[in-house]
C-alpha cells in the first residue's frame, strides 16, 4: 500500500491540506501534478496515474477537489484508490458535502482525521462510525472536549458501542434495486443488470442479534424447500458486521447491526431484465432548418405499480433554438446548458404509453464542431416493487433484555445507468 | 486577517500568542493557535512562531494539543534545537492516564522526524509496545518503523525485533498487521519479515479478523511463504478460497496474487484460480469508481495475456458507456480486440463503429485502430467499415483510417485492392502529419493501382515550399520516387521539380541528404533504384492468423496488483506515432504488438528468443555447409500471403486426391511427407519457433497455440539453387508441421511423391521401395514424431532435400533447447 503523502487540492492545483506520512518524498513534488495533469488532458491521454520522475501521483476528483496520493513505490494501485475513496466517504459523513469550502471550514477536523486514518502510509482506523465517536466537530468548540477512549477502538464489536438506548426499538429495512440498461439504436438490449442493496436504519437498544431471511434460491435449494419465487444473487457484498462464515455454511445472514444508518449488503443480478420503461424515439434532423423529435415511453411493468418522478432526457444539438413541445402527459422543458429536453412525468402507471413531440429550429449556418451521439437517459423510481423479486421473508431481533422490536420493510426500484442510444 | 500582509500577520499572531491575557483564557488561546494553523495551511510561512507555539503545547485541551502537534510536525525540521523543548511535554503525555493522549503524544513524537531526538523517543516507544490500550500499541509498533526509517543505517535492535515478532500474537488485529508492516520496514535489508510455518498459519487463521487493508497486507506478505508439502499447500488454498472471490477488489486481487505465487509450479491450479476470479473481476469492471474500474481493466489485460478466452463470453461487459472517460474507453477497446471471435465479431464491430464518431478524437482514433487490428483476421467486414468512415469526411477520422489502412495492408496485403479503391479522393480531408505520411506511403507502394496517384502527389509537390513537417517531406520524396519507378511517364517531371527543390532550396539536412541520395541513385540506373526502393510491400510474419501466442502466467504474475499494469499501454496506441511500417519491422522484435512495451520481463523473452534463434543459425549454417547438398539458398521473397498459401495448398491437395494414391508425379510438382523426431517442439513458444525459422529464411504463416492438439504450423520458403543449369532457378516450398500427440501408425509413414534420387541412375520405383523398407524399420520406435508435409513447385529434389535438412536441424535444435 504505502502512500507517502496525501494531498487535497483545489481545481487550480493549490494545496488545501496535505499530510506527509513517510517523509521519503519531497512535498514540493506536488507542484508538478497540476501542470502534468493539464498537459495530459490536452493530449487526451488523461489517466488516473501520473508520474513525474520516480514519483507517482494517484488521484481522484471529487466535486471541486482533487485528492492525490503520492508514492515512490510500485504500490498496490487498487488499494490506494480504495483509500482515497474511503477518505471521500469519511469526509462526506462528517461534512455532508465534501468540497473546497467544507475543507476550509473544517480544516482542524480534516487534520485530525488524516492523522487517524493513516499512519506512516498505512491505513489505520477507517470506519467513520468509530471515528465519529472520538473526533467530533463539536470538539472544536471548547465545551468539554471529548477525550474518553471510545470502547470501539479496542472492542470486539468494532462497529457498535455498548450502552445504546432507544425508547422505541425499531429497524427500517430498505431494499433498493437499480437497473442498468444499455439499448442500442436499433432497439436491442445490449446489456442489462440489477444492482441491489439492502440498507438499514437501526434504532435498537443494547447489543441486538439480528437475522435476516431472504428468498435466496441457494438457501432454498439447501433446505430443500422450493416454493414461491426465489432469486439468485451474484457478487454479494456484506457490511463487515455480517458473519461471513455462517453465510457461507448455511446462507444465514446474522449480525449485530451498527447503530443508525448503514448498508447491510449489496448484490448484483445479471439476468436479462426487460427495460421497465421502454423508449422509442424518432429524431429527424433537417440540416439548416429544424429537428423533430418524437419520443414514446411505455411502462413495461405491472399495472398495479406506478413509476414516480420519471424523467426522460433527450439530447438535442447544441445549436438548436426555439423549442416547441407537445406532450400527452407531464411536461417537457428545454435545458440549453446541457443540450437536453427533459420530459418529466410525475406518475407513470404500468402498462401505459405516453408521447412527446418536440420541434427545434436549427441555424442556417451550420455548427461545424463535431458532436457526439449522446444516448437518451431515463430516471424513475418505482416504490413497493423489486425487479428481481427479492423479498425479505423475516427479520428476527434478539436482545438479552428481551424487548420487542419492529422491523419495517420498504422496496424501491430505481433507474441506474439507463441508456438508450439514438440514431442521430 | 486577509488585509494584512503575511509578515504583519505573523507579527500580529506572535503578539497575541505571547499576551498573558490570551494565554490565561483557554478559548482565546486556542482560537489564536487555530489562526496560526489556518495561515499555515494557506501557505503562509509561520515558522517564526515556533517558540511561541512550543509553549502552547503544555495544555490539558486535547484539541489544542493536536493543533500544536500539526504545527510542530510541519516545522520541526527547521528548528531542531527548539523542538527539544517539546520532548519533555510529549514524554509527560506518554504517562497520561488517558490512552488517547498517550497515543497522540507517541505518534507525534515519532512524526517529528528528528534524528537528534531518537534517544528520547526510544524509551516511551518501548513502554508503548506493552501498553494495555491497543491504540497506543498500534502507534508504538509503527513508531519503531519510523525510527528505523529516520536512521536507516543504525543497527537493528534485536530485542525490539523480537518484541515485534511476539506482538504478531496481539489480540488486536491492527497491532498485528502494523507489526508486519514495521518488521518489513526494519528488516528491509534482510528481505523483510521472515515467515515460518507457525507465523504463516497464525496469520492465515486471523485473516478474517482484519479489515480490508490488513487483509491485503497479510496476503501480500504471505507470498513469501513456501508451504512444505502439497497437503499444506492445498489446505492453505482452500482456506483462501473465499477471499479469492471476495467482493472487495483489493482483497480479491491480493489473494489471486498469493495464489499465483503459491502455485507457480502448478499451472493448472493457477489457471483455475484465474477462472474463479472472473466474476469478481467483471464486477470490479462495473464498479462505480472509475479509477477502480480502470485498475480492474488493466489487470484483466494482464490475465488475457495468459488466458485469451477468459472473458470471451462476457464481451458485452466491455462495451463503453457514453459518459465514461477516454482512458477507460481505450482500455475497454483494447480488451474487446482481444475477445473477438467468429460469433461476436459482427456485434463487436458494430459497437466499435459507434465509437469511431466519438467526440473525443483520441477515443475515435483508438476505435478506428481497434477495427484495424480486428481487420487482420476479419478483413472484409473491417474494410467495409473503414471505407464507410472515409465518407464522413472528418479530418481526424480520415487520418486515423488512412493510418489504420496502411498498417493493415502491411500485414494483410490481400486488402490492398480495397484500400486502393478507398483512397481515391481522401487527400482533401487530411491535414495532420501522420495521416498525410500514411497516405504518401500507400501512394508510393501501391501507386500503380491508384489511378489518381500522380495528381495527388503533384498537389503535395506544389505545396512543398509551405510544408513544415520534415517527415512528410521525406515520405514525399520516397513516394514520388517509387511512383516514378512504376509510372515514369506521368511522374518524371514532378520528380525532377521535387528533387530540384529539395537539393537546391531545402534547408533541412535530412531532407536534402535524402534527395541527394535518390538523385545519385537514379544516376546508377533504374534497376539499381528499383532494388533499393521496391522492397517488401508487406510483412506477413506479423499477421499470425491465430493471434498472439499465450504467455505463461509467470511473465506477469510479479507485476500483478501493483502500479505497473496501469502505466503500461498508455503510451503505445499502436500506430499513432510511427512512420511507414518498414521502419518498424526492421527491428528484430518477434512481434510488434500493441502491448509490446517497456516492461523489463518482456524484453527478457525477446532476448531469449533471439538467443535461441542465434543458436539455431549457427547450427543450421553448419548443417548447410556440411551437408552434401549443393549450395542452396532460401529466401522469403516474394512474400506469400496467407490466402495465397491456402489456395496453393488446397489446390495441390485436390490434385493429389484426383490422381489417387498411385501415381503422384507431376512434371513440376512434388509432395512429400517426413517425420522428424522432436517431441518438445509443439510445446515451445511460437515466437521462438518463428524467430528461429526466420533466421534461416523460412517464413511461418500460422500457428495453433502451444499445448493444443493437434498442433500445426504452416510455413513456406523459396529456394534458389545456383549449381545446376538443368534445374529451375527457384522453387516454392510449402510446408505443414503436424503433431497429433498420440502414437499413430501412419504417422511415421513416409510417402514419396516423386523421388529423392532422381539425379542418380536408379529407377524411381526402386527408390520408393527402398525408402519404404527403411521406414517400416523405424515404425516401432517413433511415436512422438512431428509429421512434416512438404509441397514443392516446381520440383527440385535436391533443393527439397536441402530444405528438409535445414528444417530438421532447426527443429532438433529448438527441441534440445526446450528440454
Coordinates of N, CA, C and O in Angstrom, one line a residue, chain B residues 100-242:
Chain B
X100 N -5.8 8.0 24.8 CA -5.9 8.9 23.6 C -4.7 9.8 23.6 O -4.0 10.1 22.6
X101 N -4.5 10.4 24.8 CA -3.4 11.4 24.9 C -2.0 10.6 24.8 O -1.1 11.1 24.1
X102 N -1.9 9.5 25.3 CA -0.7 8.7 25.2 C -0.4 8.4 23.7 O 0.7 8.6 23.3
X103 N -1.4 7.9 23.0 CA -1.1 7.5 21.6 C -0.8 8.8 20.8 O 0.0 8.7 19.9
X104 N -1.5 9.9 21.1 CA -1.3 11.1 20.4 C 0.2 11.6 20.5 O 0.9 11.9 19.6
X105 N 0.6 11.6 21.8 CA 2.0 12.0 22.1 C 3.0 11.1 21.4 O 3.9 11.6 20.8
X106 N 2.8 9.8 21.5 CA 3.7 8.9 20.9 C 3.8 9.0 19.4 O 4.8 9.0 18.8
X107 N 2.6 9.2 18.8 CA 2.6 9.3 17.3 C 3.4 10.6 16.9 O 4.2 10.5 16.0
X108 N 3.1 11.7 17.6 CA 3.7 12.9 17.1 C 5.2 13.0 17.5 O 6.0 13.6 16.8
X109 N 5.6 12.3 18.5 CA 7.0 12.2 18.9 C 7.7 11.6 17.8 O 8.8 12.0 17.4
X110 N 7.2 10.6 17.2 CA 7.9 9.9 16.1 C 7.7 10.6 14.7 O 8.5 10.5 13.8
X111 N 6.7 11.5 14.7 CA 6.4 12.2 13.4 C 7.3 13.4 13.3 O 7.3 14.0 12.2
X112 N 8.0 13.8 14.4 CA 8.8 15.0 14.3 C 10.0 14.8 13.3 O 10.5 15.7 12.7
X113 N 10.4 13.5 13.1 CA 11.4 13.1 12.2 C 12.7 13.8 12.5 O 13.3 14.5 11.6
X114 N 13.1 13.8 13.7 CA 14.4 14.4 14.1 C 15.3 13.4 14.6 O 15.0 12.8 15.6
X115 N 16.5 13.2 14.0 CA 17.3 12.1 14.5 C 17.9 12.5 15.8 O 18.3 11.6 16.6
X116 N 18.0 13.8 16.1 CA 18.6 14.2 17.4 C 17.7 13.8 18.5 O 18.2 13.7 19.7
X117 N 16.5 13.5 18.3 CA 15.6 13.2 19.4 C 15.4 11.7 19.6 O 14.7 11.3 20.5
X118 N 16.1 10.9 18.8 CA 15.9 9.5 18.8 C 16.0 8.9 20.2 O 15.2 8.1 20.7
X119 N 17.1 9.4 20.9 CA 17.4 8.8 22.2 C 16.3 9.0 23.2 O 16.1 8.2 24.1
X120 N 15.6 10.1 23.0 CA 14.5 10.4 24.0 C 13.2 9.6 23.6 O 12.3 9.5 24.5
X121 N 13.1 9.2 22.4 CA 11.9 8.6 21.9 C 11.9 7.1 22.2 O 10.8 6.5 22.5
X122 N 13.1 6.5 22.3 CA 13.1 5.0 22.4 C 12.4 4.5 23.6 O 11.7 3.5 23.5
X123 N 12.7 5.2 24.7 CA 12.1 4.6 26.0 C 10.6 4.6 26.0 O 10.0 3.6 26.2
X124 N 10.0 5.8 25.6 CA 8.5 5.7 25.6 C 8.0 4.7 24.6 O 6.9 4.1 24.8
X125 N 8.7 4.5 23.5 CA 8.2 3.6 22.5 C 8.3 2.2 23.0 O 7.3 1.4 22.8
X126 N 9.3 1.8 23.7 CA 9.4 0.5 24.3 C 8.3 0.3 25.3 O 7.6 -0.8 25.3
X127 N 8.0 1.3 26.1 CA 6.9 1.2 27.0 C 5.6 1.1 26.3 O 4.7 0.3 26.6
X128 N 5.5 1.8 25.1 CA 4.3 1.8 24.3 C 3.9 0.4 23.8 O 2.8 0.1 23.7
X129 N 4.9 -0.4 23.5 CA 4.7 -1.7 23.0 C 3.9 -2.6 24.0 O 3.2 -3.5 23.7
X130 N 4.1 -2.2 25.3 CA 3.5 -3.0 26.3 C 2.3 -2.3 26.9 O 1.8 -2.8 28.0
X131 N 1.9 -1.3 26.3 CA 0.7 -0.5 26.9 C -0.5 -1.4 26.8 O -0.7 -2.3 26.0
X132 N -1.4 -1.1 27.8 CA -2.6 -2.0 27.8 C -3.6 -1.6 26.8 O -4.5 -2.4 26.3
X133 N -3.6 -0.3 26.3 CA -4.5 0.1 25.3 C -4.0 -0.2 23.9 O -2.9 0.1 23.6
X134 N -4.9 -0.8 23.1 CA -4.5 -1.2 21.8 C -4.1 -0.1 20.9 O -3.1 -0.2 20.1
X135 N -4.8 1.1 21.1 CA -4.5 2.2 20.2 C -3.1 2.7 20.4 O -2.4 3.2 19.5
X136 N -2.6 2.6 21.7 CA -1.2 3.0 21.9 C -0.2 2.0 21.3 O 0.8 2.4 20.7
X137 N -0.5 0.7 21.4 CA 0.4 -0.3 20.9 C 0.5 -0.1 19.3 O 1.5 -0.2 18.8
X138 N -0.7 0.2 18.7 CA -0.7 0.4 17.3 C 0.3 1.5 16.9 O 1.1 1.3 15.9
X139 N 0.3 2.6 17.6 CA 1.1 3.7 17.3 C 2.6 3.3 17.6 O 3.5 3.6 16.8
X140 N 2.8 2.7 18.7 CA 4.2 2.4 19.1 C 4.9 1.4 18.1 O 6.0 1.6 17.7
X141 N 4.1 0.5 17.6 CA 4.7 -0.5 16.7 C 5.2 0.2 15.4 O 6.3 0.1 15.0
X142 N 4.3 1.1 14.9 CA 4.7 1.8 13.7 C 5.8 2.8 14.0 O 6.6 3.2 13.1
X143 N 5.8 3.3 15.3 CA 6.8 4.2 15.7 C 8.2 3.7 15.5 O 9.1 4.4 15.0
X144 N 8.4 2.4 15.8 CA 9.7 1.8 15.6 C 10.1 1.8 14.1 O 11.3 2.0 13.8
X145 N 9.1 1.6 13.2 CA 9.4 1.6 11.8 C 9.8 3.0 11.4 O 10.8 3.2 10.6
X146 N 9.2 4.0 12.0 CA 9.5 5.4 11.6 C 10.9 5.7 12.1 O 11.7 6.4 11.4
X147 N 11.2 5.2 13.3 CA 12.5 5.5 13.9 C 13.6 4.9 13.0 O 14.7 5.5 12.7
X148 N 13.3 3.7 12.5 CA 14.3 3.0 11.7 C 14.5 3.7 10.4 O 15.6 3.9 9.8
X149 N 13.4 4.2 9.9 CA 13.4 5.0 8.6 C 14.2 6.2 8.7 O 14.9 6.7 7.8
X150 N 14.2 6.8 9.9 CA 15.0 8.0 10.2 C 16.5 7.7 10.2 O 17.3 8.6 9.7
X151 N 16.9 6.6 10.7 CA 18.3 6.2 10.7 C 18.5 4.9 10.1 O 18.7 3.9 10.7
X152 N 18.4 4.8 8.8 CA 18.3 3.5 8.1 C 19.6 2.7 8.3 O 19.6 1.5 8.2
X153 N 20.7 3.4 8.7 CA 22.0 2.6 8.8 C 22.2 2.2 10.2 O 23.2 1.5 10.4
X154 N 21.4 2.6 11.1 CA 21.6 2.2 12.5 C 21.5 0.7 12.7 O 20.8 0.0 11.9
X155 N 22.0 0.2 13.7 CA 22.0 -1.2 14.0 C 20.6 -1.6 14.4 O 19.9 -0.8 15.1
X156 N 20.2 -2.8 14.0 CA 18.8 -3.2 14.4 C 18.9 -3.8 15.8 O 19.7 -4.6 16.1
X157 N 18.0 -3.3 16.6 CA 17.9 -3.7 18.0 C 17.2 -5.1 18.0 O 16.0 -5.1 17.8
X158 N 17.9 -6.1 18.4 CA 17.3 -7.5 18.3 C 16.1 -7.6 19.3 O 15.2 -8.3 19.0
X159 N 16.2 -6.9 20.4 CA 15.1 -7.1 21.4 C 13.9 -6.5 20.9 O 12.8 -7.1 21.0
X160 N 14.0 -5.4 20.1 CA 12.8 -4.7 19.6 C 12.2 -5.7 18.5 O 11.0 -5.9 18.5
X161 N 13.1 -6.2 17.7 CA 12.6 -7.1 16.6 C 11.9 -8.3 17.2 O 10.8 -8.7 16.8
X162 N 12.5 -8.9 18.3 CA 11.8 -10.0 18.9 C 10.5 -9.6 19.5 O 9.5 -10.3 19.4
X163 N 10.5 -8.4 20.1 CA 9.2 -7.9 20.7 C 8.1 -7.8 19.6 O 7.0 -8.2 19.8
X164 N 8.5 -7.2 18.5 CA 7.6 -7.1 17.4 C 7.1 -8.4 16.9 O 5.9 -8.6 16.6
X165 N 8.0 -9.4 16.8 CA 7.6 -10.7 16.4 C 6.5 -11.3 17.3 O 5.6 -11.9 17.0
X166 N 6.8 -11.0 18.6 CA 5.9 -11.6 19.6 C 4.5 -10.9 19.6 O 3.5 -11.5 19.9
X167 N 4.6 -9.6 19.2 CA 3.3 -8.9 19.1 C 2.4 -9.3 17.9 O 1.3 -8.9 17.8
X168 N 3.0 -10.1 17.0 CA 2.2 -10.7 16.0 C 1.0 -11.5 16.6 O 0.0 -11.7 15.9
X169 N 1.2 -11.9 17.9 CA 0.1 -12.6 18.5 C -0.8 -11.7 19.3 O -1.6 -12.1 20.1
X170 N -0.7 -10.4 19.1 CA -1.5 -9.4 19.8 C -3.0 -9.6 19.5 O -3.3 -10.0 18.4
X171 N -3.8 -9.5 20.6 CA -5.3 -9.7 20.3 C -5.8 -8.7 19.3 O -6.8 -9.0 18.6
X172 N -5.3 -7.5 19.2 CA -5.8 -6.5 18.3 C -5.3 -6.8 16.9 O -4.1 -6.8 16.6
X173 N -6.2 -7.0 15.9 CA -5.7 -7.3 14.5 C -4.9 -6.2 13.9 O -3.9 -6.4 13.2
X174 N -5.2 -4.9 14.2 CA -4.4 -3.8 13.6 C -3.0 -3.8 14.2 O -2.1 -3.5 13.4
X175 N -2.8 -4.1 15.5 CA -1.5 -4.2 16.0 C -0.7 -5.3 15.3 O 0.4 -5.1 14.9
X176 N -1.4 -6.4 15.0 CA -0.7 -7.5 14.3 C -0.3 -7.0 12.9 O 0.9 -7.2 12.6
X177 N -1.2 -6.4 12.2 CA -0.8 -6.0 10.8 C 0.3 -4.9 10.9 O 1.2 -5.0 10.1
X178 N 0.2 -4.0 11.8 CA 1.2 -3.0 11.9 C 2.6 -3.6 12.2 O 3.6 -3.1 11.8
X179 N 2.6 -4.7 13.0 CA 3.8 -5.4 13.3 C 4.4 -5.9 12.0 O 5.6 -5.7 11.8
X180 N 3.6 -6.5 11.2 CA 4.1 -6.9 9.9 C 4.7 -5.8 9.1 O 5.8 -5.9 8.6
X181 N 4.0 -4.7 9.1 CA 4.4 -3.5 8.3 C 5.8 -3.0 8.9 O 6.7 -2.7 8.1
X182 N 5.8 -2.9 10.2 CA 7.0 -2.4 10.8 C 8.2 -3.3 10.6 O 9.3 -2.8 10.2
X183 N 8.0 -4.6 10.7 CA 9.1 -5.5 10.5 C 9.6 -5.5 9.1 O 10.8 -5.6 8.8
X184 N 8.6 -5.3 8.2 CA 9.0 -5.2 6.8 C 10.0 -4.1 6.6 O 11.0 -4.2 5.9
X185 N 9.7 -3.0 7.2 CA 10.5 -1.8 7.1 C 11.9 -2.0 7.8 O 12.9 -1.7 7.2
X186 N 11.8 -2.5 9.0 CA 13.1 -2.6 9.8 C 14.0 -3.6 9.2 O 15.2 -3.5 9.1
X187 N 13.4 -4.7 8.7 CA 14.2 -5.8 8.2 C 14.4 -5.8 6.7 O 14.6 -6.8 6.0
X188 N 14.2 -4.6 6.1 CA 14.2 -4.5 4.7 C 15.5 -5.1 4.1 O 15.5 -5.8 3.1
X189 N 16.6 -4.8 4.7 CA 17.9 -5.3 4.2 C 17.9 -6.9 4.2 O 18.5 -7.4 3.3
X190 N 17.2 -7.5 5.1 CA 17.3 -8.9 5.2 C 16.2 -9.6 4.4 O 15.9 -10.7 4.5
X191 N 15.4 -8.7 3.6 CA 14.4 -9.3 2.8 C 13.0 -9.3 3.5 O 12.1 -10.0 3.1
X192 N 12.9 -8.5 4.5 CA 11.6 -8.3 5.1 C 11.3 -9.3 6.2 O 12.2 -10.1 6.6
X193 N 10.1 -9.3 6.7 CA 9.8 -10.2 7.8 C 9.9 -11.7 7.4 O 9.5 -12.0 6.3
X194 N 10.4 -12.4 8.3 CA 10.6 -13.9 8.0 C 9.3 -14.6 8.3 O 8.8 -14.4 9.4
X195 N 8.8 -15.4 7.4 CA 7.6 -16.1 7.6 C 7.9 -17.6 7.7 O 8.2 -18.2 6.7
X196 N 7.7 -18.1 8.9 CA 7.9 -19.6 9.0 C 6.5 -20.2 9.1 O 5.5 -19.5 9.1
X197 N 6.5 -21.5 9.3 CA 5.2 -22.2 9.3 C 4.2 -21.7 10.4 O 3.1 -21.3 10.1
X198 N 4.7 -21.6 11.7 CA 3.7 -21.2 12.7 C 3.2 -19.8 12.4 O 2.0 -19.5 12.6
X199 N 4.1 -18.9 12.0 CA 3.6 -17.5 11.7 C 2.6 -17.5 10.6 O 1.5 -16.9 10.6
X200 N 3.0 -18.2 9.5 CA 2.1 -18.2 8.3 C 0.7 -18.8 8.7 O -0.3 -18.2 8.4
X201 N 0.7 -19.8 9.5 CA -0.6 -20.4 9.9 C -1.4 -19.5 10.8 O -2.6 -19.3 10.7
X202 N -0.6 -18.8 11.7 CA -1.3 -17.9 12.6 C -1.9 -16.7 11.8 O -3.1 -16.4 12.0
X203 N -1.2 -16.2 10.8 CA -1.7 -15.1 10.0 C -2.9 -15.6 9.2 O -3.9 -14.8 9.1
X204 N -2.9 -16.7 8.7 CA -4.0 -17.2 7.9 C -5.2 -17.4 8.8 O -6.3 -17.0 8.3
X205 N -5.0 -17.9 10.0 CA -6.2 -18.1 10.8 C -6.8 -16.7 11.3 O -8.0 -16.7 11.5
X206 N -6.0 -15.7 11.3 CA -6.6 -14.4 11.8 C -6.9 -13.5 10.7 O -7.4 -12.4 10.9
X207 N -6.8 -14.0 9.5 CA -7.1 -13.1 8.3 C -8.5 -12.5 8.3 O -8.6 -11.3 8.1
X208 N -9.4 -13.3 8.8 CA -10.8 -12.8 8.8 C -11.1 -11.7 9.7 O -12.0 -10.9 9.5
X209 N -10.2 -11.6 10.8 CA -10.4 -10.5 11.7 C -10.0 -9.2 11.2 O -10.5 -8.1 11.7
X210 N -9.1 -9.2 10.2 CA -8.6 -7.9 9.8 C -9.6 -7.1 8.9 O -10.4 -7.7 8.3
X211 N -9.3 -5.8 8.8 CA -10.1 -5.1 7.8 C -9.5 -5.2 6.4 O -8.5 -6.0 6.3
X212 N -10.1 -4.6 5.4 CA -9.6 -4.8 4.1 C -8.1 -4.5 3.9 O -7.4 -5.3 3.3
X213 N -7.7 -3.4 4.5 CA -6.3 -3.0 4.4 C -5.4 -4.1 5.0 O -4.4 -4.4 4.4
X214 N -5.8 -4.5 6.2 CA -5.0 -5.5 6.9 C -4.9 -6.8 6.1 O -3.8 -7.4 5.9
X215 N -6.1 -7.2 5.5 CA -6.1 -8.5 4.8 C -5.1 -8.4 3.6 O -4.4 -9.3 3.3
X216 N -5.1 -7.3 2.9 CA -4.3 -7.1 1.7 C -2.8 -7.2 2.1 O -2.0 -7.8 1.5
X217 N -2.5 -6.6 3.3 CA -1.1 -6.6 3.8 C -0.7 -8.0 4.1 O 0.4 -8.4 3.7
X218 N -1.5 -8.7 4.8 CA -1.2 -10.1 5.2 C -1.0 -11.0 4.0 O -0.1 -11.7 3.9
X219 N -1.9 -10.8 3.1 CA -1.9 -11.7 1.9 C -0.6 -11.4 1.1 O 0.0 -12.3 0.6
X220 N -0.2 -10.1 1.1 CA 1.0 -9.8 0.3 C 2.2 -10.4 1.0 O 3.1 -11.0 0.3
X221 N 2.2 -10.3 2.3 CA 3.4 -10.9 3.0 C 3.5 -12.4 2.9 O 4.5 -13.0 2.8
X222 N 2.3 -13.0 2.9 CA 2.3 -14.5 2.8 C 2.9 -15.0 1.5 O 3.2 -16.1 1.4
X223 N 2.9 -14.1 0.5 CA 3.5 -14.6 -0.8 C 4.9 -15.1 -0.6 O 5.4 -15.8 -1.4
X224 N 5.5 -14.7 0.5 CA 6.9 -15.1 0.7 C 7.0 -16.5 1.3 O 8.0 -17.1 1.3
X225 N 5.9 -17.0 1.8 CA 5.9 -18.3 2.4 C 5.8 -19.4 1.4 O 5.1 -19.3 0.4
X226 N 6.6 -20.5 1.6 CA 6.6 -21.6 0.8 C 6.1 -22.8 1.6 O 6.8 -23.3 2.5
X227 N 4.9 -23.3 1.3 CA 4.4 -24.5 2.1 C 5.4 -25.7 1.9 O 6.0 -25.8 0.9
X228 N 5.5 -26.5 3.0 CA 6.4 -27.6 2.9 C 5.9 -28.8 2.2 O 6.7 -29.6 1.7
X229 N 4.6 -29.0 2.2 CA 4.1 -30.2 1.5 C 2.9 -29.7 0.6 O 2.4 -28.7 0.8
X230 N 2.6 -30.6 -0.3 CA 1.4 -30.4 -1.1 C 0.1 -30.3 -0.3 O -0.7 -29.5 -0.6
X231 N 0.1 -31.1 0.7 CA -1.1 -31.1 1.6 C -1.3 -29.8 2.2 O -2.4 -29.2 2.2
X232 N -0.2 -29.3 2.7 CA -0.3 -28.0 3.4 C -0.7 -26.9 2.4 O -1.5 -26.1 2.6
X233 N -0.1 -27.0 1.2 CA -0.4 -26.0 0.1 C -1.9 -26.0 -0.2 O -2.5 -25.0 -0.2
X234 N -2.4 -27.2 -0.3 CA -3.9 -27.2 -0.7 C -4.8 -26.8 0.5 O -5.8 -26.3 0.3
X235 N -4.3 -27.1 1.7 CA -5.1 -26.6 2.9 C -5.1 -25.1 2.8 O -6.2 -24.5 3.0
X236 N -4.0 -24.5 2.5 CA -3.9 -23.0 2.5 C -4.8 -22.5 1.4 O -5.6 -21.6 1.6
X237 N -4.7 -23.1 0.2 CA -5.5 -22.7 -0.9 C -7.0 -22.8 -0.6 O -7.8 -21.8 -0.9
X238 N -7.4 -23.8 0.1 CA -8.9 -23.9 0.3 C -9.3 -23.0 1.4 O -10.4 -22.5 1.3
X239 N -8.4 -22.6 2.3 CA -8.7 -21.6 3.3 C -8.9 -20.3 2.6 O -9.7 -19.5 3.1
X240 N -8.1 -20.0 1.6 CA -8.1 -18.7 0.9 C -9.2 -18.6 -0.1 O -9.4 -17.5 -0.7
X241 N -9.9 -19.7 -0.4 CA -10.8 -19.7 -1.5 C -11.9 -18.6 -1.4 O -12.2 -18.0 -2.3
X242 N -12.4 -18.4 -0.1 CA -13.4 -17.3 0.0 C -12.9 -16.0 -0.3 O -13.6 -15.1 -0.8

